[in-house]
PDB file of C-alpha atoms and ligand atoms in Angstrom:
ATOM      1  CA  MET A   1     280.760 295.671 217.196  1.00 72.00           C
ATOM      2  CA  GLU A   2     282.324 292.557 218.583  1.00 76.00           C
ATOM      3  CA  SER A   3     279.086 290.618 218.414  1.00 92.00           C
ATOM      4  CA  LYS A   4     278.442 291.771 214.844  1.00 95.00           C
ATOM      5  CA  LEU A   5     281.856 290.501 213.774  1.00 95.00           C
ATOM      6  CA  GLU A   6     281.293 287.319 215.713  1.00 96.00           C
ATOM      7  CA  LYS A   7     278.112 286.783 213.716  1.00 97.00           C
ATOM      8  CA  ILE A   8     279.998 287.164 210.435  1.00 98.00           C
ATOM      9  CA  ARG A   9     282.643 284.779 211.693  1.00 97.00           C
ATOM     10  CA  GLU A  10     279.926 282.183 212.342  1.00 98.00           C
ATOM     11  CA  GLN A  11     278.339 282.772 208.936  1.00 98.00           C
ATOM     12  CA  VAL A  12     281.697 282.332 207.202  1.00 98.00           C
ATOM     13  CA  THR A  13     282.484 279.183 209.161  1.00 98.00           C
ATOM     14  CA  ASP A  14     279.267 277.531 207.919  1.00 98.00           C
ATOM     15  CA  CYS A  15     279.119 279.182 204.489  1.00 98.00           C
ATOM     16  CA  LYS A  16     278.347 277.141 201.377  1.00 98.00           C
ATOM     17  CA  LYS A  17     277.535 279.984 199.014  1.00 98.00           C
ATOM     18  CA  CYS A  18     280.225 279.196 196.438  1.00 98.00           C
ATOM     19  CA  ASP A  19     281.828 275.886 195.470  1.00 98.00           C
ATOM     20  CA  LEU A  20     284.989 276.484 197.476  1.00 98.00           C
ATOM     21  CA  TRP A  21     283.288 275.039 200.561  1.00 98.00           C
ATOM     22  CA  LYS A  22     283.483 271.585 198.943  1.00 98.00           C
ATOM     23  CA  THR A  23     287.271 271.422 198.983  1.00 98.00           C
ATOM     24  CA  ARG A  24     288.074 273.414 202.102  1.00 98.00           C
ATOM     25  CA  THR A  25     289.057 271.952 205.472  1.00 98.00           C
ATOM     26  CA  ASN A  26     288.102 275.107 207.361  1.00 98.00           C
ATOM     27  CA  ALA A  27     286.715 278.432 206.245  1.00 98.00           C
ATOM     28  CA  VAL A  28     288.979 281.278 207.340  1.00 98.00           C
ATOM     29  CA  PRO A  29     287.205 284.325 208.729  1.00 98.00           C
ATOM     30  CA  GLY A  30     289.099 287.556 209.331  1.00 98.00           C
ATOM     31  CA  LYS A  31     290.939 287.865 212.626  1.00 98.00           C
ATOM     32  CA  GLY A  32     292.412 290.519 214.857  1.00 97.00           C
ATOM     33  CA  ASN A  33     291.675 293.726 216.681  1.00 97.00           C
ATOM     34  CA  PHE A  34     288.165 295.035 216.014  1.00 95.00           C
ATOM     35  CA  HIS A  35     289.328 298.537 216.944  1.00 96.00           C
ATOM     36  CA  SER A  36     292.204 298.505 214.481  1.00 97.00           C
ATOM     37  CA  ASP A  37     292.865 301.645 212.419  1.00 98.00           C
ATOM     38  CA  VAL A  38     293.801 299.419 209.514  1.00 98.00           C
ATOM     39  CA  VAL A  39     292.327 296.338 207.855  1.00 98.00           C
ATOM     40  CA  PHE A  40     294.764 294.191 205.848  1.00 98.00           C
ATOM     41  CA  ILE A  41     293.269 292.339 202.900  1.00 99.00           C
ATOM     42  CA  GLY A  42     295.042 289.379 201.304  1.00 98.00           C
ATOM     43  CA  GLU A  43     293.885 287.005 198.580  1.00 98.00           C
ATOM     44  CA  ALA A  44     292.641 283.703 199.961  1.00 98.00           C
ATOM     45  CA  PRO A  45     293.691 281.163 202.572  1.00 98.00           C
ATOM     46  CA  GLY A  46     296.552 278.801 201.736  1.00 98.00           C
ATOM     47  CA  ARG A  47     297.187 275.336 203.113  1.00 98.00           C
ATOM     48  CA  SER A  48     298.175 276.289 206.661  1.00 98.00           C
ATOM     49  CA  GLU A  49     295.271 278.709 206.946  1.00 98.00           C
ATOM     50  CA  ASP A  50     292.849 276.088 205.631  1.00 98.00           C
ATOM     51  CA  ASN A  51     294.143 273.608 208.215  1.00 98.00           C
ATOM     52  CA  LYS A  52     293.699 275.944 211.146  1.00 98.00           C
ATOM     53  CA  GLY A  53     290.943 278.316 210.069  1.00 98.00           C
ATOM     54  CA  GLU A  54     293.114 281.398 210.688  1.00 98.00           C
ATOM     55  CA  PRO A  55     294.380 283.944 208.150  1.00 98.00           C
ATOM     56  CA  PHE A  56     298.065 284.446 207.362  1.00 98.00           C
ATOM     57  CA  ILE A  57     299.583 281.856 209.686  1.00 98.00           C
ATOM     58  CA  GLY A  58     301.809 280.085 207.115  1.00 98.00           C
ATOM     59  CA  ALA A  59     304.979 281.247 205.360  1.00 97.00           C
ATOM     60  CA  ALA A  60     303.375 284.386 203.912  1.00 98.00           C
ATOM     61  CA  GLY A  61     301.922 285.229 207.309  1.00 98.00           C
ATOM     62  CA  LYS A  62     305.369 285.019 208.912  1.00 98.00           C
ATOM     63  CA  LYS A  63     306.622 287.582 206.409  1.00 98.00           C
ATOM     64  CA  LEU A  64     303.686 289.836 207.134  1.00 98.00           C
ATOM     65  CA  SER A  65     304.349 289.599 210.886  1.00 98.00           C
ATOM     66  CA  LEU A  66     308.021 290.349 210.302  1.00 98.00           C
ATOM     67  CA  ALA A  67     307.244 293.429 208.236  1.00 98.00           C
ATOM     68  CA  LEU A  68     304.748 294.623 210.854  1.00 98.00           C
ATOM     69  CA  GLU A  69     307.360 294.175 213.586  1.00 98.00           C
ATOM     70  CA  THR A  70     309.718 296.419 211.643  1.00 97.00           C
ATOM     71  CA  ALA A  71     307.074 299.111 211.942  1.00 97.00           C
ATOM     72  CA  GLY A  72     306.765 298.363 215.681  1.00 97.00           C
ATOM     73  CA  ILE A  73     303.361 296.717 215.284  1.00 97.00           C
ATOM     74  CA  LYS A  74     302.219 293.373 216.630  1.00 97.00           C
ATOM     75  CA  ARG A  75     299.764 291.519 214.449  1.00 96.00           C
ATOM     76  CA  GLU A  76     297.241 291.253 217.294  1.00 97.00           C
ATOM     77  CA  GLU A  77     296.934 295.037 217.076  1.00 98.00           C
ATOM     78  CA  VAL A  78     295.526 294.942 213.556  1.00 98.00           C
ATOM     79  CA  TYR A  79     292.733 293.157 211.701  1.00 98.00           C
ATOM     80  CA  ILE A  80     293.651 290.761 208.914  1.00 98.00           C
ATOM     81  CA  THR A  81     291.323 289.191 206.364  1.00 98.00           C
ATOM     82  CA  ASN A  82     291.105 287.935 202.776  1.00 98.00           C
ATOM     83  CA  VAL A  83     289.085 288.571 199.623  1.00 98.00           C
ATOM     84  CA  VAL A  84     287.740 285.015 199.772  1.00 98.00           C
ATOM     85  CA  LYS A  85     287.497 283.054 202.965  1.00 98.00           C
ATOM     86  CA  CYS A  86     288.022 279.502 201.683  1.00 99.00           C
ATOM     87  CA  ARG A  87     291.135 278.024 200.111  1.00 98.00           C
ATOM     88  CA  PRO A  88     290.965 277.536 196.354  1.00 98.00           C
ATOM     89  CA  PRO A  89     292.232 274.099 195.240  1.00 98.00           C
ATOM     90  CA  ASN A  90     296.018 274.124 194.685  1.00 97.00           C
ATOM     91  CA  ASN A  91     296.102 277.757 195.776  1.00 96.00           C
ATOM     92  CA  ARG A  92     294.810 278.971 192.427  1.00 98.00           C
ATOM     93  CA  ILE A  93     293.680 282.586 192.283  1.00 98.00           C
ATOM     94  CA  PRO A  94     290.017 282.839 193.315  1.00 98.00           C
ATOM     95  CA  ASN A  95     287.884 283.449 190.248  1.00 98.00           C
ATOM     96  CA  VAL A  96     285.577 286.398 189.618  1.00 97.00           C
ATOM     97  CA  GLU A  97     282.469 284.523 190.674  1.00 98.00           C
ATOM     98  CA  GLU A  98     283.951 283.285 193.952  1.00 98.00           C
ATOM     99  CA  ARG A  99     285.154 286.769 194.765  1.00 98.00           C
ATOM    100  CA  LYS A 100     281.782 288.267 193.972  1.00 98.00           C
ATOM    101  CA  ILE A 101     279.867 285.750 196.066  1.00 98.00           C
ATOM    102  CA  CYS A 102     282.221 286.116 199.038  1.00 98.00           C
ATOM    103  CA  ARG A 103     282.348 289.896 198.790  1.00 98.00           C
ATOM    104  CA  ASP A 104     279.493 290.514 201.194  1.00 98.00           C
ATOM    105  CA  TYR A 105     281.513 289.224 204.156  1.00 98.00           C
ATOM    106  CA  LEU A 106     284.420 291.518 203.369  1.00 98.00           C
ATOM    107  CA  GLU A 107     282.148 294.507 202.992  1.00 98.00           C
ATOM    108  CA  LYS A 108     280.530 293.769 206.315  1.00 98.00           C
ATOM    109  CA  GLU A 109     283.891 293.405 208.047  1.00 98.00           C
ATOM    110  CA  ILE A 110     284.951 296.784 206.677  1.00 98.00           C
ATOM    111  CA  SER A 111     281.706 298.520 207.516  1.00 97.00           C
ATOM    112  CA  ILE A 112     281.791 297.281 211.112  1.00 97.00           C
ATOM    113  CA  ILE A 113     285.452 298.065 211.773  1.00 97.00           C
ATOM    114  CA  LYS A 114     285.450 301.336 209.798  1.00 98.00           C
ATOM    115  CA  PRO A 115     289.219 301.432 209.435  1.00 98.00           C
ATOM    116  CA  LYS A 116     290.990 304.718 208.810  1.00 98.00           C
ATOM    117  CA  ILE A 117     292.851 302.953 206.045  1.00 98.00           C
ATOM    118  CA  ILE A 118     292.606 299.670 204.165  1.00 98.00           C
ATOM    119  CA  CYS A 119     295.886 297.992 203.290  1.00 98.00           C
ATOM    120  CA  ILE A 120     295.690 296.067 200.036  1.00 98.00           C
ATOM    121  CA  LEU A 121     298.091 293.102 199.953  1.00 98.00           C
ATOM    122  CA  GLY A 122     298.837 292.176 196.350  1.00 98.00           C
ATOM    123  CA  ASN A 123     297.099 291.972 193.014  1.00 98.00           C
ATOM    124  CA  THR A 124     293.985 289.963 193.871  1.00 98.00           C
ATOM    125  CA  ALA A 125     292.878 292.402 196.560  1.00 98.00           C
ATOM    126  CA  PHE A 126     293.924 295.343 194.370  1.00 98.00           C
ATOM    127  CA  ASN A 127     291.839 294.032 191.508  1.00 98.00           C
ATOM    128  CA  SER A 128     288.848 292.989 193.610  1.00 98.00           C
ATOM    129  CA  LEU A 129     288.516 296.199 195.601  1.00 98.00           C
ATOM    130  CA  LEU A 130     289.796 298.835 193.207  1.00 97.00           C
ATOM    131  CA  GLY A 131     289.787 297.221 189.764  1.00 96.00           C
ATOM    132  CA  GLY A 132     293.557 297.631 189.608  1.00 97.00           C
ATOM    133  CA  SER A 133     296.403 295.531 188.268  1.00 96.00           C
ATOM    134  CA  GLU A 134     300.201 295.575 188.361  1.00 97.00           C
ATOM    135  CA  ILE A 135     300.575 296.169 192.075  1.00 97.00           C
ATOM    136  CA  THR A 136     304.361 296.439 191.752  1.00 96.00           C
ATOM    137  CA  LYS A 137     303.853 299.704 189.859  1.00 97.00           C
ATOM    138  CA  PHE A 138     301.431 301.100 192.403  1.00 97.00           C
ATOM    139  CA  ARG A 139     302.756 299.787 195.714  1.00 98.00           C
ATOM    140  CA  GLY A 140     303.517 302.436 198.313  1.00 98.00           C
ATOM    141  CA  LYS A 141     300.756 304.649 196.977  1.00 98.00           C
ATOM    142  CA  THR A 142     297.532 305.862 198.564  1.00 98.00           C
ATOM    143  CA  ILE A 143     294.171 305.826 196.827  1.00 98.00           C
ATOM    144  CA  GLN A 144     291.005 307.543 197.936  1.00 97.00           C
ATOM    145  CA  ARG A 145     287.671 306.226 196.762  1.00 97.00           C
ATOM    146  CA  GLU A 146     284.229 307.114 198.084  1.00 95.00           C
ATOM    147  CA  GLY A 147     285.802 308.600 201.193  1.00 94.00           C
ATOM    148  CA  GLN A 148     287.813 305.479 202.022  1.00 97.00           C
ATOM    149  CA  ILE A 149     291.603 305.645 201.978  1.00 98.00           C
ATOM    150  CA  TYR A 150     293.574 302.660 200.715  1.00 98.00           C
ATOM    151  CA  PHE A 151     297.278 301.919 200.916  1.00 98.00           C
ATOM    152  CA  LEU A 152     298.754 299.545 198.364  1.00 98.00           C
ATOM    153  CA  THR A 153     301.519 297.048 198.895  1.00 98.00           C
ATOM    154  CA  ILE A 154     302.767 293.726 197.577  1.00 98.00           C
ATOM    155  CA  HIS A 155     301.526 290.346 198.746  1.00 98.00           C
ATOM    156  CA  PRO A 156     303.708 288.960 201.564  1.00 98.00           C
ATOM    157  CA  ALA A 157     304.006 285.621 199.694  1.00 98.00           C
ATOM    158  CA  ALA A 158     306.011 287.441 197.017  1.00 97.00           C
ATOM    159  CA  THR A 159     308.719 288.118 199.608  1.00 97.00           C
ATOM    160  CA  ILE A 160     309.255 284.503 200.641  1.00 96.00           C
ATOM    161  CA  TYR A 161     312.151 283.836 198.300  1.00 91.00           C
ATOM    162  CA  ASN A 162     313.057 287.422 197.595  1.00 93.00           C
ATOM    163  CA  GLN A 163     315.177 289.485 199.975  1.00 89.00           C
ATOM    164  CA  GLU A 164     314.667 292.669 197.979  1.00 95.00           C
ATOM    165  CA  LEU A 165     310.923 292.388 198.229  1.00 97.00           C
ATOM    166  CA  ILE A 166     310.988 291.819 201.979  1.00 97.00           C
ATOM    167  CA  SER A 167     312.714 295.191 202.330  1.00 97.00           C
ATOM    168  CA  VAL A 168     310.029 296.693 200.101  1.00 98.00           C
ATOM    169  CA  LEU A 169     307.277 295.262 202.291  1.00 98.00           C
ATOM    170  CA  LYS A 170     309.022 296.456 205.460  1.00 98.00           C
ATOM    171  CA  LYS A 171     309.458 299.931 204.042  1.00 98.00           C
ATOM    172  CA  ASP A 172     305.797 300.030 203.029  1.00 98.00           C
ATOM    173  CA  MET A 173     304.710 298.987 206.530  1.00 98.00           C
ATOM    174  CA  ILE A 174     306.775 301.770 208.083  1.00 98.00           C
ATOM    175  CA  ASN A 175     305.173 304.268 205.697  1.00 98.00           C
ATOM    176  CA  LEU A 176     301.701 302.860 206.296  1.00 98.00           C
ATOM    177  CA  PHE A 177     301.927 303.371 210.053  1.00 98.00           C
ATOM    178  CA  GLU A 178     303.383 306.854 209.557  1.00 98.00           C
ATOM    179  CA  LEU A 179     300.303 307.605 207.459  1.00 98.00           C
ATOM    180  CA  ILE A 180     298.005 306.228 210.142  1.00 98.00           C
ATOM    181  CA  LYS A 181     299.710 308.416 212.725  1.00 97.00           C
ATOM    182  CA  ALA A 182     299.253 311.456 210.510  1.00 98.00           C
ATOM    183  CA  ILE A 183     295.568 310.670 209.945  1.00 97.00           C
ATOM    184  CA  LYS A 184     295.032 310.315 213.696  1.00 96.00           C
ATOM    185  CA  ASN A 185     296.719 313.667 214.256  1.00 97.00           C
ATOM    186  CA  ASN A 186     294.331 315.185 211.725  1.00 96.00           C
ATOM    187  CA  GLU A 187     297.163 316.037 209.388  1.00 96.00           C
ATOM    188  CA  THR A 188     296.404 316.101 205.683  1.00 93.00           C
ATOM    189  CA  ILE A 189     298.016 313.135 204.001  1.00 94.00           C
ATOM    190  CA  ARG A 190     299.156 312.795 200.431  1.00 93.00           C
ATOM    191  CA  ILE A 191     296.602 311.043 198.229  1.00 96.00           C
ATOM    192  CA  ASP A 192     298.312 309.733 195.110  1.00 96.00           C
ATOM    193  CA  ILE A 193     295.222 308.611 193.214  1.00 95.00           C
ATOM    194  CA  GLU A 194     291.600 309.730 193.420  1.00 93.00           C
ATOM    195  CA  SER A 195     289.597 306.827 192.098  1.00 84.00           C
ATOM    196  CA  HIS A 196     286.065 307.189 190.786  1.00 78.00           C
ATOM    197  CA  SER A 197     285.414 303.837 189.252  1.00 63.00           C
TER     198      SER A 197
HETATM  199  N1  URA B 201     297.832 284.262 201.454  1.00 80.33           N
HETATM  200  C1  URA B 201     296.736 285.035 201.549  1.00 80.33           C
HETATM  201  O1  URA B 201     296.421 285.809 200.665  1.00 80.33           O
HETATM  202  N2  URA B 201     296.015 284.941 202.651  1.00 80.33           N
HETATM  203  C2  URA B 201     296.314 284.137 203.659  1.00 80.33           C
HETATM  204  O2  URA B 201     295.575 284.136 204.646  1.00 80.33           O
HETATM  205  C3  URA B 201     297.465 283.345 203.548  1.00 80.33           C
HETATM  206  C4  URA B 201     298.210 283.423 202.431  1.00 80.33           C
HETATM  207 FE1  SF4 B 202     281.314 281.111 201.360  1.00 80.33          FE
HETATM  208 FE2  SF4 B 202     283.295 282.736 200.724  1.00 80.33          FE
HETATM  209 FE3  SF4 B 202     283.819 280.232 201.443  1.00 80.33          FE
HETATM  210 FE4  SF4 B 202     282.660 280.731 199.100  1.00 80.33          FE
HETATM  211  S1  SF4 B 202     284.739 281.365 199.722  1.00 80.33           S
HETATM  212  S2  SF4 B 202     282.044 279.158 200.553  1.00 80.33           S
HETATM  213  S3  SF4 B 202     281.369 282.485 199.600  1.00 80.33           S
HETATM  214  S4  SF4 B 202     282.946 281.837 202.725  1.00 80.33           S
END
């Protein structure tokens, strides 16, 4: 498992499949615990991530860590990745083509880790993985699709200048890890949306 993820990490580091490689400093492969029950999926690396080649280490990452701590979780315990692995110029939203080309890496990460739950962080991941939009309406909910359970929450960057949203993210993290506990205890959890598309 570890060596398979290591191989993907190497492929991402050298990848030139879409044009984002031309403007990146470093590609940013997923990072964290390969045995994690949950995989967190953000949008794309920002400036700090591009500089260091690690996901969620800038301002948004600090908020994510803070929210995880509220749930008693250290970020090293989980696996964190993004829809696209290279920073789009000026932090624009990655376009459909970039997302499609980069998708293979994300799918491989998921299929190797086989998380009990995937945590969607914000609209880009929501749209890319589940075809959804308006995350603020759906955050806090669970979706089941093709046997995989997803939990939806806001993007940590949205909480940077918004105290209300940081409480929302913290609350969602507490609920997410309650859900994970229930799944591990073989309890039936509430599925809010069964998705078929
Ligand atoms: N925003 C993201 O979506 N991902 C990161 O890794 C950092 C900021
Ligand atoms: Fe390759 Fe993805 Fe980076 Fe594009 S964004 S160059 S597909 S790793």
